[in-house]
Amino acid sequence: MLAADHAARLGDAASRLAAVGGSALVIAPSPDLRYLIGYEPMPLERPTVLVVDAEGAVVLIVPALERPLAAETGAAELFEIVGWRDDEDPYALIASRLGGGGTVFVGDRIWGSHVLSLQRTMPGAAWTSATPIVGAMRARKDEAELGALRRAAAAADAALADLVAEPIGGRTERAVAAMLAELLVAHGHDTAEFTIVASGPNAASPHHEPTDRRIGAGDAIVLDFGGTIDGYYSDTTRTLVVGAAGKQLVAVHAVVAEAQRAATDAVRPGVEMWTIDRAARTVIDDAGYGDRFIHRTGHGIGLELHEPPYAAAGDHTVLEPGMAFSVEPGIYLEGKLGVRIEDIVAVTETGVEPLNTSPRALVVLD
Amino acid sequence: MLAADHAARLGDAASRLAAVGGSALVIAPSPDLRYLIGYEPMPLERPTVLVVDAEGAVVLIVPALERPLAAETGAAELFEIVGWRDDEDPYALIASRLGGGGTVFVGDRIWGSHVLSLQRTMPGAAWTSATPIVGAMRARKDEAELGALRRAAAAADAALADLVAEPIGGRTERAVAAMLAELLVAHGHDTAEFTIVASGPNAASPHHEPTDRRIGAGDAIVLDFGGTIDGYYSDTTRTLVVGAAGKQLVAVHAVVAEAQRAATDAVRPGVEMWTIDRAARTVIDDAGYGDRFIHRTGHGIGLELHEPPYAAAGDHTVLEPGMAFSVEPGIYLEGKLGVRIEDIVAVTETGVEPLNTSPRALVVLD
């Protein structure tokens, strides 16, 4: 785990809560919790929640049997830890720390069952997402976080370079995915989290899961892969072809590459996230493939693979230095092929820093 | 994945929903979703939900980019799949399928952010947990599910038998945990999910995470481990000691063993879950360790490691043949030692079937 100033983060969260008139933050096991206090047990039916109030009081409420585990957290001196036993009502205990009313800001990943139980216990409170508070804090990475994202991106680039030096044609998607996962770890990832290998018509499915399909000559192959280093994600996509590329693939790839470049060029402090999406979409619309670009252009990245802000219509987040997100337009022709190109970029004081450096051209393999 | 009659499960869910006057079930990616339709993508900020209404109409609402993936699900002919694009409001789409009101039963693991967004979109609806419907269905395992649980338990027993044949003393908790994880897979688990190795004073922390502590002579060692086979969990705990066991450890172990036997003997159709907890707790209370038994006696097990019903105060579930759960009393003496013994048991037509057969006595290693 990266070193982090958890006291400063908790103080910042409390100030932001006070600024919007909230009564408390409620954060369950999730990347939000790891970010705030460096503790992230498995989410369970037994609620664990961090409660932060607008005056900055902090308490971690945990199942009694996890109290010793919680007490080992590096930041444990910053808050009181209260254990509840299996014969007690944890929601009543949490409610007693929430003051019974006002507006409670709840972390996005808390289980619905816990939200419904808290709402039943505190009928007078209002409930809303904590993302405008904790998501906004997490969106702007500090130097240590940017360093981890850079290392993860470089390791993903190195894994790809090794992979394309191997014979790919004739192998199954599953075999290539396994090789890619091994390479991610070999190049320094702590974990390989996902390896999409989508070939031929399968490439038209953006979240395709690798199958036993053998990769053949002329197939477009979308590789979308990543893992974590010190908890921070990589996420890179390149499109390859084995043997000669067909005309349609070459044409579609050129459009996606231009869209990806246009979106990347649009990144700088002060612009809104939706404009990054618009930049990519305009290129693809103009080329006549607008209805085949079936997802947003990108997502924030950090302790989560997908986190705010989003390069999508309607996201009015103003870009600030330290924000990091994916730029990944794609075009999908059902039954035929798919193309996607993705890099992680960071917003600098004056513009954009692409964290990935793998060539973006259509990779043609023997 | 096990073969399952998803049409029958969906029909059963709709009938149960109608019987309690509910308007719809809303199930997000989770073991509930896998159980009902055999599909379980990664839970994401983009909502995927299965909607079942009381008339039995079923629709799966998915992000457009995951539509091809969802369509590959074996049970996909049983329901309509509707994709939403990143520039659309998914909650409005889901609301349009929910009929706008009534009582909506929501799966426990849906993210809180999705619940809050749905509540904002449908202010007239009431929201409650789907566990009385889907949890109740899942609690009673069919023969194929019991078969998977039996295979998982046997594989966990075999892993333990191999482990205790190895030298343990002098190794670190982490090294023993890694060995145990390998043995779980070697004996047929598809995944090793957790391997608690808690030695000496660490054994007093029920959910301890393995450290670099070297296991020494006289240490109590709690091993709590499991994985999945065909999606179904094993979960076994045994307490070991290296070299001669101290008097206190022997005495505490005898109490826990008696409590575990008493609770197991109490299992039969027709009794309520809380009585299983009571049976274990009475033994431990009588021995004077009541306040050191800091968790419930057990939890249902299946597609989740912890699922309803719970052997805990307040759980009035009436046991029926086919239910399966853990029986795992423990005593924890802070700073000194801990003891826990855990088996998975299934309720039969007339009594109880322990799925684990590892000896329950204190395991004394050289």
XYZ file of C-alpha atoms in Angstrom:
732
model
C 0.000 0.000 0.000
C 1.206 3.525 -0.731
C 2.073 5.831 2.138
C -0.765 8.312 2.594
C -1.693 11.066 5.029
C -4.934 9.582 6.301
C -5.406 12.304 8.924
C -5.368 14.933 6.182
C -7.793 12.930 4.064
C -10.225 12.473 6.964
C -9.995 16.185 7.751
C -10.602 17.100 4.129
C -13.627 14.792 3.970
C -15.114 16.361 7.113
C -14.581 19.875 5.735
C -16.223 19.002 2.444
C -19.116 17.404 4.332
C -19.572 20.532 6.436
C -19.400 22.720 3.324
C -22.418 20.965 1.777
C -24.348 20.880 5.053
C -24.189 17.110 5.476
C -24.519 15.462 8.861
C -22.297 12.426 8.288
C -20.343 10.297 5.863
C -20.917 6.518 5.991
C -18.264 4.462 4.222
C -18.344 0.654 3.994
C -15.454 -1.650 2.954
C -14.527 -0.360 -0.492
C -11.766 1.586 -2.197
C -13.228 4.701 -0.503
C -12.475 3.149 2.882
C -8.972 2.132 1.831
C -8.362 5.671 0.596
C -9.560 7.300 3.805
C -8.007 5.013 6.428
C -5.979 2.272 4.722
C -8.324 -0.528 5.838
C -10.389 -2.687 3.484
C -11.736 -5.939 4.867
C -14.006 -8.154 2.773
C -17.498 -6.620 2.478
C -19.875 -8.876 4.389
C -23.447 -9.222 5.553
C -22.049 -8.006 8.880
C -21.757 -4.233 8.408
C -18.414 -2.485 8.859
C -18.715 1.298 8.462
C -16.610 4.357 8.977
C -18.650 7.300 10.226
C -17.239 10.807 9.818
C -19.270 13.771 11.012
C -19.071 17.388 9.927
C -17.103 18.315 13.069
C -14.443 15.769 12.111
C -15.325 13.088 14.685
C -14.453 9.676 13.255
C -15.516 6.212 14.417
C -15.029 2.826 12.789
C -17.834 0.407 13.628
C -16.853 -3.239 13.064
C -18.069 -6.738 13.839
C -16.492 -7.677 17.204
C -14.635 -10.581 15.630
C -12.856 -8.192 13.243
C -11.910 -5.688 15.943
C -8.350 -7.055 16.313
C -7.887 -6.922 12.528
C -9.125 -3.321 12.355
C -6.865 -2.313 15.244
C -3.823 -3.376 13.205
C -4.582 -0.705 10.588
C -1.767 1.804 10.373
C -4.142 4.735 10.826
C -6.004 3.167 13.777
C -4.802 5.845 16.187
C -6.861 8.375 14.198
C -10.263 7.014 15.182
C -12.214 5.138 17.807
C -13.028 1.515 16.937
C -16.330 0.175 18.226
C -17.094 -3.534 17.918
C -20.604 -4.971 17.795
C -21.438 -8.544 18.647
C -23.572 -10.902 16.604
C -26.365 -10.685 19.180
C -26.538 -6.891 18.888
C -28.265 -4.719 16.252
C -25.458 -3.021 14.310
C -27.800 -0.607 12.552
C -29.051 0.791 15.862
C -25.423 1.217 16.900
C -24.538 3.005 13.647
C -27.650 5.177 13.945
C -26.600 6.212 17.457
C -23.412 7.609 15.927
C -25.240 9.358 13.096
C -27.205 11.677 15.341
C -30.527 10.452 13.955
C -31.149 12.876 11.147
C -29.870 15.299 8.568
C -28.356 14.261 5.280
C -26.140 11.201 5.329
C -23.621 10.776 2.502
C -23.147 7.064 1.758
C -20.273 5.453 -0.152
C -21.352 3.998 -3.496
C -20.289 0.422 -2.891
C -22.031 -0.199 0.410
C -24.393 -3.137 0.019
C -28.012 -2.227 -0.642
C -29.070 -4.371 2.316
C -27.141 -2.117 4.677
C -28.647 1.043 3.159
C -32.183 -0.313 3.489
C -31.550 -1.364 7.101
C -30.124 2.060 7.977
C -33.060 3.803 6.309
C -35.477 1.665 8.329
C -33.599 2.507 11.529
C -33.435 6.257 10.785
C -36.662 7.192 9.006
C -36.024 10.905 9.508
C -32.703 11.061 7.663
C -32.043 11.835 4.000
C -29.586 9.644 2.094
C -27.356 10.565 -0.788
C -24.174 9.430 -2.520
C -20.790 10.276 -0.974
C -19.206 10.521 -4.422
C -19.393 14.342 -4.577
C -17.206 14.258 -1.453
C -14.932 11.199 -1.472
C -15.070 10.628 -5.243
C -14.040 14.234 -5.818
C -11.108 13.856 -3.413
C -9.982 10.602 -5.028
C -10.275 12.011 -8.557
C -7.308 14.306 -8.023
C -4.282 12.062 -7.503
C -1.257 13.086 -5.467
C 2.312 12.480 -6.629
C 2.563 9.047 -4.993
C -0.675 7.963 -6.646
C 0.426 9.277 -10.052
C 3.681 7.394 -9.563
C 1.807 4.143 -8.986
C -0.377 4.754 -12.044
C 2.742 5.461 -14.148
C 4.413 2.248 -12.955
C 1.262 0.238 -13.660
C 0.941 1.727 -17.163
C 4.601 1.053 -17.930
C 4.259 -2.547 -16.750
C 1.196 -3.016 -18.965
C 3.107 -1.592 -21.940
C 6.006 -3.974 -21.257
C 3.633 -6.939 -21.029
C 2.129 -6.035 -24.398
C 5.555 -5.664 -26.028
C 6.462 -9.177 -24.878
C 3.140 -10.593 -25.967
C 3.298 -9.341 -29.541
C 6.747 -10.931 -29.888
C 5.060 -14.339 -29.367
C 3.200 -16.271 -32.047
C -0.497 -15.449 -31.560
C -2.112 -16.893 -34.688
C -3.512 -20.371 -34.108
C -3.698 -19.967 -30.342
C -6.987 -19.751 -28.499
C -8.254 -16.545 -26.918
C -8.035 -18.282 -23.565
C -4.375 -19.227 -24.060
C -3.441 -15.688 -25.078
C -5.336 -14.303 -22.094
C -3.430 -16.604 -19.726
C -0.110 -15.575 -21.286
C -1.030 -11.896 -20.939
C -1.972 -12.363 -17.271
C 1.395 -13.974 -16.583
C 3.213 -11.156 -18.363
C 1.367 -8.493 -16.362
C 2.654 -10.072 -13.155
C 6.116 -10.750 -14.614
C 6.440 -7.033 -15.371
C 5.623 -5.947 -11.842
C 1.859 -6.026 -11.315
C 0.830 -7.362 -7.917
C -2.263 -8.854 -9.537
C -3.556 -9.380 -13.077
C -7.179 -8.283 -12.858
C -8.594 -8.717 -16.355
C -7.419 -9.839 -19.791
C -9.974 -9.440 -22.552
C -8.860 -11.230 -25.713
C -11.619 -10.830 -28.312
C -10.905 -12.082 -31.817
C -12.763 -11.927 -35.106
C -16.505 -11.416 -34.569
C -15.945 -11.652 -30.787
C -14.135 -8.318 -30.959
C -17.519 -6.674 -31.490
C -18.333 -7.473 -27.815
C -16.518 -4.848 -25.712
C -16.531 -6.910 -22.490
C -16.029 -10.281 -24.211
C -14.741 -13.146 -22.050
C -11.966 -15.229 -23.652
C -13.139 -18.474 -25.264
C -11.530 -21.501 -26.934
C -11.835 -19.781 -30.315
C -8.589 -20.096 -32.262
C -7.257 -16.835 -33.639
C -7.097 -16.970 -37.436
C -5.503 -14.987 -40.249
C -7.151 -11.624 -40.812
C -8.918 -11.569 -37.430
C -9.002 -8.301 -35.579
C -7.974 -8.967 -31.985
C -8.873 -6.553 -29.203
C -6.630 -6.913 -26.146
C -7.906 -4.988 -23.103
C -5.963 -5.777 -19.972
C -4.794 -4.529 -16.634
C -3.853 -5.247 -13.074
C -2.762 -3.396 -9.975
C 0.504 -2.133 -8.519
C 0.305 -0.892 -4.916
C -3.466 -0.962 -5.374
C -3.538 1.265 -8.482
C -4.811 -0.016 -11.811
C -3.453 -0.249 -15.304
C -5.932 -0.442 -18.203
C -4.722 -0.548 -21.777
C -6.302 -1.617 -25.049
C -4.712 -2.272 -28.400
C -6.093 -3.847 -31.562
C -3.991 -6.376 -33.465
C -4.372 -8.396 -36.611
C -2.713 -11.643 -37.629
C -1.526 -11.538 -41.221
C -2.933 -9.091 -43.747
C -5.575 -6.680 -42.477
C -8.752 -6.337 -44.507
C -9.772 -2.954 -45.918
C -12.636 -2.514 -43.464
C -10.423 -3.192 -40.462
C -7.799 -0.724 -41.678
C -10.444 1.927 -42.278
C -12.170 1.444 -38.935
C -8.873 1.395 -37.080
C -7.866 4.688 -38.660
C -11.099 6.306 -37.478
C -10.690 5.009 -33.919
C -7.048 6.123 -33.826
C -8.026 9.601 -34.972
C -10.832 9.737 -32.374
C -8.455 8.619 -29.646
C -5.919 11.272 -30.659
C -8.582 13.993 -30.822
C -9.886 13.104 -27.363
C -6.375 12.996 -25.897
C -5.538 16.352 -27.465
C -8.649 17.832 -25.842
C -7.393 17.031 -22.324
C -6.218 20.048 -20.310
C -7.122 21.774 -17.049
C -10.335 23.783 -17.098
C -12.327 21.839 -19.678
C -15.260 19.620 -18.695
C -15.138 15.819 -18.924
C -18.037 15.573 -21.384
C -15.980 17.512 -23.933
C -13.415 14.687 -24.056
C -16.197 12.314 -25.005
C -17.515 14.818 -27.519
C -14.094 15.117 -29.181
C -13.875 11.372 -29.808
C -17.538 11.060 -30.750
C -17.368 13.833 -33.315
C -14.630 12.023 -35.256
C -16.544 8.736 -35.179
C -19.886 10.388 -36.019
C -18.310 12.193 -38.959
C -16.935 8.905 -40.281
C -20.450 7.432 -40.155
C -19.916 4.995 -37.304
C -21.678 6.985 -34.557
C -24.182 4.271 -33.729
C -21.386 1.692 -33.503
C -19.546 3.549 -30.716
C -21.663 2.035 -27.953
C -19.919 3.230 -24.815
C -18.500 6.381 -23.228
C -14.967 7.506 -24.115
C -13.378 6.903 -20.718
C -13.434 6.532 -16.972
C -11.369 7.731 -14.052
C -8.862 5.216 -12.740
C -7.024 4.759 -9.461
C -7.885 2.412 -6.601
C -10.810 1.366 -8.799
C -10.683 0.366 -12.404
C -13.701 2.588 -13.067
C -14.174 5.616 -10.833
C -15.302 9.211 -11.301
C -14.958 11.287 -13.385
C -16.327 9.846 -16.619
C -15.659 11.029 -20.167
C -19.330 10.778 -20.994
C -22.263 12.977 -21.932
C -23.511 14.725 -18.818
C -20.304 14.642 -16.755
C -19.535 18.281 -16.034
C -16.468 17.653 -13.868
C -13.903 20.356 -14.601
C -10.502 18.826 -15.284
C -7.782 19.614 -12.764
C -4.104 18.681 -12.664
C -3.701 15.221 -11.130
C -6.853 13.712 -12.570
C -6.257 10.446 -14.414
C -8.604 8.576 -16.710
C -8.830 6.316 -19.735
C -9.330 7.515 -23.301
C -10.790 4.564 -25.168
C -13.086 5.063 -28.110
C -14.155 1.987 -30.067
C -16.199 0.884 -33.057
C -18.046 -2.436 -33.037
C -19.473 -4.095 -36.159
C -21.613 -6.976 -34.997
C -20.707 -10.347 -36.478
C -17.567 -8.895 -38.075
C -15.014 -7.037 -36.011
C -14.292 -4.531 -33.315
C -11.566 -1.949 -32.714
C -10.694 -0.127 -29.508
C -7.597 1.854 -28.508
C -7.096 2.854 -24.907
C -4.501 4.760 -22.941
C -4.481 6.145 -19.437
C -3.788 9.873 -19.369
C -3.147 12.306 -16.533
C -4.047 15.983 -16.521
C -0.972 18.186 -16.039
C -0.708 21.876 -15.149
C -0.836 22.744 -18.830
C -2.222 19.785 -20.738
C -1.993 16.031 -20.850
C 0.502 13.289 -19.976
C -0.221 9.960 -21.647
C 0.908 7.255 -19.195
C 0.991 4.546 -21.873
C 3.550 4.645 -24.631
C 2.798 1.478 -26.631
C 2.471 2.310 -30.343
C -1.177 2.999 -31.168
C -1.034 1.821 -34.786
C -2.761 -1.382 -35.854
C -0.352 -4.095 -34.716
C 0.198 -6.528 -37.602
C 1.523 -9.920 -36.508
C 3.026 -12.686 -38.653
C -21.234 -24.170 -13.172
C -23.805 -26.730 -12.008
C -26.739 -27.566 -14.237
C -29.811 -25.790 -12.871
C -33.450 -25.311 -13.894
C -33.437 -21.547 -14.185
C -36.983 -21.404 -15.562
C -38.241 -23.156 -12.436
C -36.254 -20.844 -10.180
C -37.574 -17.723 -11.921
C -41.128 -19.075 -11.687
C -40.684 -19.869 -8.012
C -39.317 -16.379 -7.341
C -42.301 -14.761 -9.105
C -44.757 -16.906 -7.124
C -43.117 -16.028 -3.836
C -43.135 -12.359 -4.834
C -46.846 -12.523 -5.637
C -47.544 -14.325 -2.358
C -46.131 -11.431 -0.335
C -47.822 -8.784 -2.477
C -44.588 -7.450 -3.957
C -44.502 -5.611 -7.265
C -41.017 -6.619 -8.459
C -37.707 -8.245 -7.658
C -34.547 -6.304 -8.592
C -31.375 -8.387 -8.623
C -27.921 -6.997 -9.445
C -24.763 -8.993 -10.276
C -24.350 -11.232 -7.226
C -24.720 -14.870 -6.263
C -28.510 -14.250 -6.339
C -28.250 -13.430 -10.036
C -26.072 -16.449 -10.735
C -28.591 -18.632 -8.906
C -31.583 -17.282 -10.829
C -30.187 -17.098 -14.369
C -26.584 -18.360 -14.401
C -25.108 -14.936 -15.243
C -22.792 -12.955 -12.984
C -20.769 -10.179 -14.572
C -18.554 -7.930 -12.465
C -20.667 -5.470 -10.436
C -19.988 -2.008 -11.814
C -21.022 1.598 -11.543
C -23.029 0.842 -14.699
C -26.132 -0.946 -13.367
C -27.045 -4.430 -14.561
C -30.312 -5.652 -13.051
C -32.714 -8.516 -13.477
C -36.314 -7.440 -12.977
C -38.934 -10.092 -12.200
C -42.529 -9.049 -11.642
C -45.272 -10.851 -9.767
C -46.815 -12.084 -13.027
C -43.522 -13.769 -13.914
C -42.350 -11.313 -16.578
C -38.552 -11.216 -16.619
C -36.196 -8.670 -18.174
C -32.443 -8.311 -17.861
C -31.305 -4.693 -18.181
C -27.612 -4.388 -19.072
C -25.100 -1.798 -20.254
C -25.171 -1.938 -24.070
C -21.518 -2.946 -24.203
C -22.288 -6.067 -22.139
C -25.324 -7.093 -24.176
C -23.360 -9.649 -26.262
C -21.912 -11.160 -23.074
C -25.345 -11.421 -21.460
C -26.801 -13.007 -24.589
C -24.322 -15.885 -24.262
C -25.857 -16.907 -20.929
C -27.308 -20.408 -21.111
C -30.675 -19.239 -19.804
C -30.882 -16.190 -22.108
C -33.915 -17.587 -23.956
C -35.900 -17.224 -20.723
C -35.886 -13.429 -20.662
C -35.726 -10.272 -22.708
C -32.381 -8.466 -22.654
C -32.501 -4.677 -22.879
C -29.279 -2.730 -23.335
C -28.819 0.882 -22.263
C -26.181 3.173 -23.674
C -23.831 5.372 -21.699
C -25.708 8.478 -22.841
C -29.020 7.143 -21.467
C -30.360 7.176 -17.882
C -30.400 3.534 -16.786
C -32.466 4.238 -13.676
C -35.292 5.733 -15.717
C -35.181 2.633 -17.917
C -35.275 0.307 -14.904
C -38.098 2.357 -13.366
C -40.104 2.006 -16.569
C -39.970 -1.761 -16.069
C -40.892 -1.563 -12.396
C -44.311 -0.048 -12.952
C -43.516 2.978 -10.829
C -44.737 1.861 -7.418
C -45.585 -0.873 -4.969
C -43.007 -2.750 -2.957
C -39.757 -3.566 -4.697
C -37.646 -6.426 -3.304
C -33.958 -5.682 -3.845
C -31.087 -8.181 -3.709
C -28.772 -7.603 -0.759
C -25.556 -7.065 -2.696
C -26.708 -4.371 -5.106
C -24.536 -1.299 -4.641
C -25.997 1.377 -2.412
C -25.497 3.937 -5.198
C -27.932 2.032 -7.411
C -30.521 1.785 -4.617
C -30.309 5.523 -3.918
C -30.626 6.344 -7.628
C -33.646 4.065 -8.018
C -35.277 5.579 -4.928
C -34.774 9.062 -6.347
C -36.284 7.965 -9.680
C -39.282 6.231 -8.048
C -40.234 8.270 -4.970
C -43.571 6.459 -4.648
C -42.171 2.963 -4.254
C -41.278 1.067 -1.064
C -37.982 -0.829 -0.943
C -37.131 -3.946 0.988
C -34.657 -6.819 0.969
C -35.170 -9.706 -1.465
C -33.655 -12.158 1.014
C -37.027 -13.429 2.274
C -37.624 -14.485 -1.345
C -34.342 -15.392 -3.038
C -32.415 -16.087 0.180
C -35.134 -18.491 1.279
C -34.999 -20.290 -2.078
C -31.221 -20.544 -1.970
C -31.165 -21.761 1.635
C -32.700 -25.089 0.660
C -30.145 -26.824 -1.569
C -31.102 -29.335 -4.251
C -29.221 -32.600 -4.766
C -26.741 -31.119 -7.246
C -25.937 -28.292 -4.845
C -25.518 -30.675 -1.910
C -23.243 -32.755 -4.110
C -21.032 -29.745 -4.796
C -20.929 -28.856 -1.091
C -19.981 -32.463 -0.250
C -17.173 -32.439 -2.829
C -15.884 -29.099 -1.552
C -15.940 -30.308 2.066
C -14.130 -33.539 1.159
C -11.474 -31.594 -0.749
C -10.957 -29.303 2.254
C -10.601 -32.340 4.522
C -8.039 -33.857 2.152
C -6.071 -30.599 2.046
C -5.944 -30.510 5.838
C -4.804 -34.142 6.050
C -1.911 -33.347 3.722
C -1.036 -30.164 5.567
C -0.741 -31.748 9.009
C 1.648 -34.334 7.539
C 4.069 -31.462 6.813
C 6.354 -29.818 9.357
C 4.526 -26.702 10.580
C 6.619 -25.586 13.551
C 9.146 -22.900 12.638
C 7.279 -21.852 9.501
C 5.559 -18.501 9.191
C 1.789 -18.134 9.169
C 2.109 -16.775 5.651
C 4.044 -19.814 4.423
C 1.515 -22.217 5.933
C -1.342 -20.213 4.404
C 0.265 -20.423 0.955
C 0.766 -24.175 1.334
C -2.860 -24.616 2.384
C -4.095 -22.603 -0.604
C -2.102 -24.822 -2.944
C -3.454 -27.960 -1.299
C -7.054 -26.739 -1.627
C -6.578 -26.437 -5.376
C -4.555 -29.660 -5.599
C -7.483 -31.512 -4.053
C -10.036 -30.224 -6.523
C -11.082 -26.702 -5.580
C -11.468 -24.359 -8.541
C -10.267 -21.503 -6.332
C -8.756 -21.132 -2.856
C -10.720 -18.245 -1.352
C -9.318 -17.796 2.157
C -6.716 -19.375 4.420
C -6.638 -18.001 7.937
C -3.536 -19.194 9.804
C -3.577 -17.608 13.254
C -0.940 -18.744 15.739
C -0.268 -18.050 19.393
C -1.854 -14.768 20.488
C -2.967 -14.130 16.879
C -5.418 -17.021 17.256
C -7.508 -14.757 19.478
C -8.420 -12.744 16.332
C -11.130 -14.745 14.510
C -10.539 -13.095 11.109
C -6.757 -12.762 11.493
C -4.725 -12.283 8.332
C -1.547 -14.416 8.091
C 1.668 -12.622 9.050
C 5.374 -13.399 9.080
C 5.098 -14.682 12.660
C 6.926 -17.999 13.046
C 4.890 -20.753 14.645
C 6.524 -21.890 17.894
C 6.232 -24.793 20.304
C 3.049 -24.712 22.372
C 1.276 -22.231 20.069
C -2.380 -22.843 19.373
C -2.916 -22.529 15.623
C -6.357 -21.855 14.173
C -6.663 -22.886 10.513
C -9.870 -21.622 8.851
C -9.895 -22.218 5.140
C -12.010 -22.798 2.086
C -12.496 -22.403 -1.611
C -15.089 -23.193 -4.252
C -15.959 -26.157 -6.443
C -18.515 -25.440 -9.174
C -19.207 -22.180 -7.366
C -19.998 -23.780 -3.978
C -17.869 -23.103 -0.911
C -15.989 -25.191 1.587
C -15.314 -23.697 5.031
C -13.529 -25.721 7.699
C -11.706 -24.815 10.884
C -9.446 -26.913 13.048
C -7.173 -25.961 15.930
C -3.667 -27.431 16.095
C -0.760 -27.214 18.464
C 2.939 -27.767 17.844
C 4.529 -29.859 20.597
C 2.983 -30.194 24.029
C -0.310 -28.360 24.576
C -0.622 -26.225 27.685
C -3.353 -26.950 30.242
C -5.394 -23.889 29.300
C -5.397 -24.780 25.622
C -6.464 -28.345 26.361
C -9.254 -27.147 28.644
C -10.538 -24.507 26.207
C -10.392 -26.910 23.296
C -12.459 -29.462 25.223
C -15.155 -26.838 25.846
C -15.277 -25.770 22.207
C -15.392 -29.396 21.046
C -18.292 -30.106 23.368
C -20.095 -26.955 22.209
C -19.566 -27.910 18.589
C -20.917 -31.408 19.233
C -23.933 -30.093 21.140
C -24.802 -27.654 18.353
C -24.395 -30.339 15.682
C -26.568 -32.745 17.657
C -29.281 -30.084 17.827
C -29.608 -29.932 14.024
C -32.783 -31.536 12.650
C -35.791 -30.455 10.590
C -38.358 -28.370 12.415
C -36.129 -26.579 14.913
C -35.265 -22.895 14.571
C -31.771 -21.666 13.689
C -31.302 -19.679 16.902
C -31.557 -22.916 18.907
C -28.354 -24.201 17.254
C -26.569 -21.105 18.486
C -28.151 -21.533 21.905
C -26.938 -25.153 22.140
C -23.302 -24.141 21.571
C -23.560 -21.031 23.728
C -25.000 -22.901 26.709
C -21.968 -25.193 26.844
C -19.564 -22.274 26.615
C -21.538 -20.131 29.079
C -21.608 -23.002 31.577
C -17.845 -23.383 31.304
C -17.453 -19.691 32.137
C -16.262 -18.493 28.721
C -19.513 -16.906 27.552
C -18.042 -13.452 27.028
C -15.135 -14.939 25.050
C -17.403 -16.495 22.394
C -17.643 -13.294 20.371
C -19.492 -14.434 17.247
C -22.531 -16.411 16.187
C -22.321 -20.211 15.921
C -22.714 -20.477 12.158
C -23.841 -19.255 8.754
C -25.535 -20.739 5.723
C -23.176 -21.684 2.907
C -23.581 -22.254 -0.811
C -22.822 -19.827 -3.652
C -21.753 -17.448 -0.881
C -19.436 -18.178 1.981
C -21.912 -16.498 4.331
C -25.572 -16.590 3.371
C -28.871 -17.017 5.222
C -29.839 -18.658 7.490
C -27.635 -17.795 10.470
C -27.158 -19.802 13.675
C -27.532 -16.661 15.757
C -29.851 -15.120 18.305
C -32.928 -13.797 16.515
C -32.838 -16.053 13.440
C -36.171 -17.868 13.508
C -35.679 -19.780 10.255
C -37.176 -23.247 10.655
C -34.695 -25.887 9.519
C -35.706 -27.918 6.483
C -33.991 -30.820 4.733
C -31.412 -29.500 2.262
C -30.298 -26.529 4.316
C -26.530 -26.366 4.826
C -24.560 -24.236 7.233
C -21.445 -24.024 9.370
C -21.254 -24.998 13.032
C -18.262 -23.119 14.427
C -18.153 -22.081 18.045
C -14.917 -20.541 19.329
C -13.309 -19.123 22.449
C -10.804 -16.251 22.210
C -8.491 -15.228 25.052
C -6.893 -11.942 24.055
C -3.105 -11.953 24.091
C -2.992 -15.704 24.689
C -4.799 -18.099 22.406
C -7.916 -18.923 20.452
C -9.759 -22.111 19.583
C -12.406 -22.695 16.920
C -13.772 -25.885 15.406
C -15.938 -25.709 12.291
C -17.745 -28.180 10.088
C -20.325 -27.742 7.385
C -23.495 -29.708 8.078
C -26.593 -30.395 6.002
C -30.095 -30.944 7.360
C -31.473 -34.355 6.340
C -35.047 -35.701 6.490
C -34.421 -36.914 10.005
C -31.386 -35.125 11.406
C -27.968 -33.964 10.381
C -25.253 -34.918 7.888
C -21.806 -33.521 8.720
C -20.080 -32.874 5.394
C -16.605 -32.684 6.969
C -15.008 -35.772 8.444
C -11.609 -34.478 9.622
C -10.988 -35.498 13.249
C -12.195 -32.749 15.583
C -9.716 -33.432 18.380
C -6.886 -31.002 19.101
C -4.306 -31.826 16.431
C -0.912 -32.222 18.104
C 2.011 -31.863 15.699
C 5.658 -32.802 16.243
